Coordinates of C-alpha atoms in Angstrom, one line a residue:
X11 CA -73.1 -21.9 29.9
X12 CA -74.2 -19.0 31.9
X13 CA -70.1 -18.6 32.7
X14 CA -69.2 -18.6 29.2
X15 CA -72.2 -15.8 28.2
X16 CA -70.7 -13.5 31.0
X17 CA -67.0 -14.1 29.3
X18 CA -68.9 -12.7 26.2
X19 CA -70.0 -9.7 28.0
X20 CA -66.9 -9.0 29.5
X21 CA -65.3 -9.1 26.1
X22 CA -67.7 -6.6 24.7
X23 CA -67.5 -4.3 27.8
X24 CA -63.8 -4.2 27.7
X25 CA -63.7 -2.6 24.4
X26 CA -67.2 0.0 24.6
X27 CA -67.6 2.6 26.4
X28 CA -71.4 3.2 27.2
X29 CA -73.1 6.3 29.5
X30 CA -75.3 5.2 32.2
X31 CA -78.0 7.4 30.5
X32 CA -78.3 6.9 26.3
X33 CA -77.7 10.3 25.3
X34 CA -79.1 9.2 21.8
X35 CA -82.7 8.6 23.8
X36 CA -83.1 11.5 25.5
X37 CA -81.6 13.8 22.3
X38 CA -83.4 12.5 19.6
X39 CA -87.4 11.0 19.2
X40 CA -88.3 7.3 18.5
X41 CA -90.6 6.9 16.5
X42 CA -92.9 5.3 18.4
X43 CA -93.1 8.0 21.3
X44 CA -93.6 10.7 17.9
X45 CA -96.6 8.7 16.2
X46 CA -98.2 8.0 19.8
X47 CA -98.4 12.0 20.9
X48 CA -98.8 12.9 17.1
X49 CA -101.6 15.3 17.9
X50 CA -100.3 16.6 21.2
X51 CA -97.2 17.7 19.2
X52 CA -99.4 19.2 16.4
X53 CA -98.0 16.6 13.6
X54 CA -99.4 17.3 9.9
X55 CA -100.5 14.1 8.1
X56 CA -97.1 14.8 6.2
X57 CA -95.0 14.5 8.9
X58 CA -96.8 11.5 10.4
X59 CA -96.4 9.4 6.8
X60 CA -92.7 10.2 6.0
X61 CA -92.1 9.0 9.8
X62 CA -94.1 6.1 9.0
X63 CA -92.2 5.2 5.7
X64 CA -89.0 6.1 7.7
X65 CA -89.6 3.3 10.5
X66 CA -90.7 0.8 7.9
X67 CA -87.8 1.7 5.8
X68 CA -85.5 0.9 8.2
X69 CA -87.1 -2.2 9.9
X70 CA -86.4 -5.2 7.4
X71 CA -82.4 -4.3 7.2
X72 CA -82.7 -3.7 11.2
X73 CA -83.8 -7.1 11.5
X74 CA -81.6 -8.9 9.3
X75 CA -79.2 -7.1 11.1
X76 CA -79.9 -8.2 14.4
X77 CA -80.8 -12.1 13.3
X78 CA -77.2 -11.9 12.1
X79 CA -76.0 -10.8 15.3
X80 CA -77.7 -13.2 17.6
X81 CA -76.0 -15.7 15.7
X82 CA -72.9 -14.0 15.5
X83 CA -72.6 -14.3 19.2
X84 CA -73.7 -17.8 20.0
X85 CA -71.0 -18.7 17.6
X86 CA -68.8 -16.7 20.0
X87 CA -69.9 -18.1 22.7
X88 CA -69.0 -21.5 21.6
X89 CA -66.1 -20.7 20.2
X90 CA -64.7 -19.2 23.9
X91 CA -66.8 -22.4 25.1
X92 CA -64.5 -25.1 24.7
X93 CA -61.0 -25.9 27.1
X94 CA -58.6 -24.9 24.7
X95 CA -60.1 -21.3 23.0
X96 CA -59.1 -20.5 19.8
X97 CA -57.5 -16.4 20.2
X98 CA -57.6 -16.0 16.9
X99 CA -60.4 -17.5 16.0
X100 CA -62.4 -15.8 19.1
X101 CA -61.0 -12.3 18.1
X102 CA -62.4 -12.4 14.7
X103 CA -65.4 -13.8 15.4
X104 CA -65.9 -10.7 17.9
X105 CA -65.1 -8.5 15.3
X106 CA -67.8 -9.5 13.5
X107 CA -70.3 -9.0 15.7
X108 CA -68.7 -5.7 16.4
X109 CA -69.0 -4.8 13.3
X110 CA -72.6 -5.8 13.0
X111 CA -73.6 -3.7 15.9
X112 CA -71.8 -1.3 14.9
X113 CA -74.1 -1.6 11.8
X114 CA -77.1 -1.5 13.6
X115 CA -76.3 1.5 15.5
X116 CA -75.6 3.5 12.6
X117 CA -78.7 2.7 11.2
X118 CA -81.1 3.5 14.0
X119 CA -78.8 7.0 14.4
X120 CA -79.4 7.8 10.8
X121 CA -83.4 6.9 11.2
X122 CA -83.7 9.1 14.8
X123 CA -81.9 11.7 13.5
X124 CA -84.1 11.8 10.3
X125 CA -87.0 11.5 12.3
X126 CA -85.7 15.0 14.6
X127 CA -85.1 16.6 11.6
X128 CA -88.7 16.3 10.3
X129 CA -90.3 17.9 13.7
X130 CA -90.3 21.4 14.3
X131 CA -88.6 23.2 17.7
X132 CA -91.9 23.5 19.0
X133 CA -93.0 19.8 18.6
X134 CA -89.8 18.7 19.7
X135 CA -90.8 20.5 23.3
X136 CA -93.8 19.2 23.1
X137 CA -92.9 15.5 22.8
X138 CA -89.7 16.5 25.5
X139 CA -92.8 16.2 28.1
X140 CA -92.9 12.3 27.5
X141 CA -89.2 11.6 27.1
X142 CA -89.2 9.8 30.5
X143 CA -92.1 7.1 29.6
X144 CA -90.8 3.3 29.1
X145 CA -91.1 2.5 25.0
X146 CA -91.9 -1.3 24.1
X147 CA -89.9 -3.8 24.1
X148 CA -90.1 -4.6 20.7
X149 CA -89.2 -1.4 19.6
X150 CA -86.0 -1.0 17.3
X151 CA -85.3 2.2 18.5
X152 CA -85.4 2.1 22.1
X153 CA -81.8 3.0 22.7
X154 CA -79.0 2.7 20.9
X155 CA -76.4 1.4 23.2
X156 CA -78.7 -1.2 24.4
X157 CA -77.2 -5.0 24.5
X158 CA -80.2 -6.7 22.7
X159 CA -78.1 -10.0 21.6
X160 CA -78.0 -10.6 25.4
X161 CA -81.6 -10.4 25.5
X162 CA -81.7 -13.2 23.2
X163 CA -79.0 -15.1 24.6
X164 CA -81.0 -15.1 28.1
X165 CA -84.7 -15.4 27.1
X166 CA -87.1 -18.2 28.2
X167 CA -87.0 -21.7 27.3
X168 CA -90.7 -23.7 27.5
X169 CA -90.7 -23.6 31.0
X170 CA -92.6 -21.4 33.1
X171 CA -90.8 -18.1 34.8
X172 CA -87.8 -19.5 32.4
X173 CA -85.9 -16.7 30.7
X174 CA -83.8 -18.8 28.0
X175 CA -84.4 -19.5 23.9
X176 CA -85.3 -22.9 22.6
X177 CA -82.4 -24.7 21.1
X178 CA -82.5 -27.1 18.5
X179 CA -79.8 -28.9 16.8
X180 CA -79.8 -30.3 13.8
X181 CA -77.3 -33.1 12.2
X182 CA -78.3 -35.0 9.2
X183 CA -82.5 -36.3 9.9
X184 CA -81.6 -35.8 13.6
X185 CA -83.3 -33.0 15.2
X186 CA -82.8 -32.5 18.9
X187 CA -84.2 -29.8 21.6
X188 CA -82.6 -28.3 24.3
X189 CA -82.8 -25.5 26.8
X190 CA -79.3 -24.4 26.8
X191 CA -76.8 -24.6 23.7
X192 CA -74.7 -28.1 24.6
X193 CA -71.2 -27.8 26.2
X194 CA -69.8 -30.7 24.3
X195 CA -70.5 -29.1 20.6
X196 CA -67.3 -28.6 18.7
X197 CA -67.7 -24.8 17.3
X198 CA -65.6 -26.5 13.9
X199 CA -69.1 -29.0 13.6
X200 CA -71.5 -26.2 13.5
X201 CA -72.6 -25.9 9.7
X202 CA -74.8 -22.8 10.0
X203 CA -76.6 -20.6 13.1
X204 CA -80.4 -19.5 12.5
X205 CA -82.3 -17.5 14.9
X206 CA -85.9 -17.6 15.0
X207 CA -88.1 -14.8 16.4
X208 CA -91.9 -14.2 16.8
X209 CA -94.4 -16.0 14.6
X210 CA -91.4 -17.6 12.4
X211 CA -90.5 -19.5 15.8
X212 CA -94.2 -20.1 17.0
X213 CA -95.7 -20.9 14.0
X214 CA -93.2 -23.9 14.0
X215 CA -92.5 -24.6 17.7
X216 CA -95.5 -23.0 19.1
X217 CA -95.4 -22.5 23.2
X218 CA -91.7 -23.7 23.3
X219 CA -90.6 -20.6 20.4
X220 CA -92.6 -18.1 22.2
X221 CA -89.2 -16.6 23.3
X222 CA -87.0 -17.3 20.5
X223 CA -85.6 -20.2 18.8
X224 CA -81.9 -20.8 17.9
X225 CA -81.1 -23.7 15.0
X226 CA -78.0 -25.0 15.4
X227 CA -77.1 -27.4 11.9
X228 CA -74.4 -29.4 12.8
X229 CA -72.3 -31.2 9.9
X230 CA -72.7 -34.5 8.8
X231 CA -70.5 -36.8 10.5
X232 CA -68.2 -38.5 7.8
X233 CA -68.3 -42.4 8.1

């Protein structure tokens, strides 16, 4: 499995050209880095609410987004999984998830560049002092040429130190669990892809969907 995923990224790398540093980052502001330093940089209450409504504008459609994408890939990944891969098939498939991160990008541009636009040339020199400090994980807006489907595609399964999702399939009343996506799954049996984050994957799988939770709903078999 772990072959397959690094395929995937060699797909994607092939055909993007990333910096070593995200010029985005270190141009524009996050959000989080302006609302945490809002009185350092001298922000009105104005400022700090449009920012607000900015972020939380932005945030529902960012996640769909990415939920979409996650999935997007495993189906790649299964579709370049099998002996006999599919071109065609595999070359659309990573088209759309090219196109969905291509999405995503364009939306956290639009939101940073707002966000710059808002602050004035001397709060923007004042918040340049704290450009360098890490910015949460869970932040949307982190960097916009990061490769957060990987993150999913690698995080931890129920054990401990583990860094892999929890996979459950799903044909008919079967439900099964597994800690890696099964080799032997035919991509043209896979009915849907759902990826569960946060409290939607704890508050159903508790410990085991404290890093993610993938459903994979496989098609009924026909007697």
């Amino acid at each position: 499995m772990k072959k397959h995923m690094f395929i995937v990224l060699i797909l994607l790398a092939a055909i993007q050209s990333v910096p070593a540093q995200d010029i985005f980052q270190q141009k524009l502001y996050a959000p989080e880095l302006v609302l945490k330093y809002r009185d350092e940089a001298g922000l009105s209450s104005d400022q700090v609410e449009k920012i607000k409504t900015l972020y939380n504008g932005v945030l529902t459609g960012y996640n769909n987004k990415k939920w979409d994408l996650d999935a997007a890939m495993v189906k790649l990944e299964q579709l370049i999984a099998v002996p006999n891969v599919d071109t065609k098939a595999a070359n659309a498939q990573l088209e759309k998830c090219l196109a969905l991160e291509t999405e995503i990008k364009k939306m956290r541009l639009s939101m940073l560049i707002s966000i710059k636009n808002l602050l004035t040339p001397s709060q923007q020199s004042k918040l340049d002092a704290h450009k360098d400090e890490p910015i949460p994980e869970s932040a949307i807006t982190t960097s916009l040429n990061d490769n957060q489907r990987v993150v999913v595609r690698v995080r931890p399964g129920p054990e401990a130190g583990s860094t892999k999702p929890l996979y459950v399939i799903v044909r008919g009343d079967t439900r099964k669990t597994a800690d890696d996506m099964p080799a032997d799954i035919n991509p043209d049996d896979i009915e849907s892809i759902e990826v569960l984050k946060g409290e939607s994957a704890t508050s159903v799988y508790g410990k085991w969907g404290e890093n993610g939770v993938i459903i994979v709903k496989l098609k009924k078999k026909t007697p």
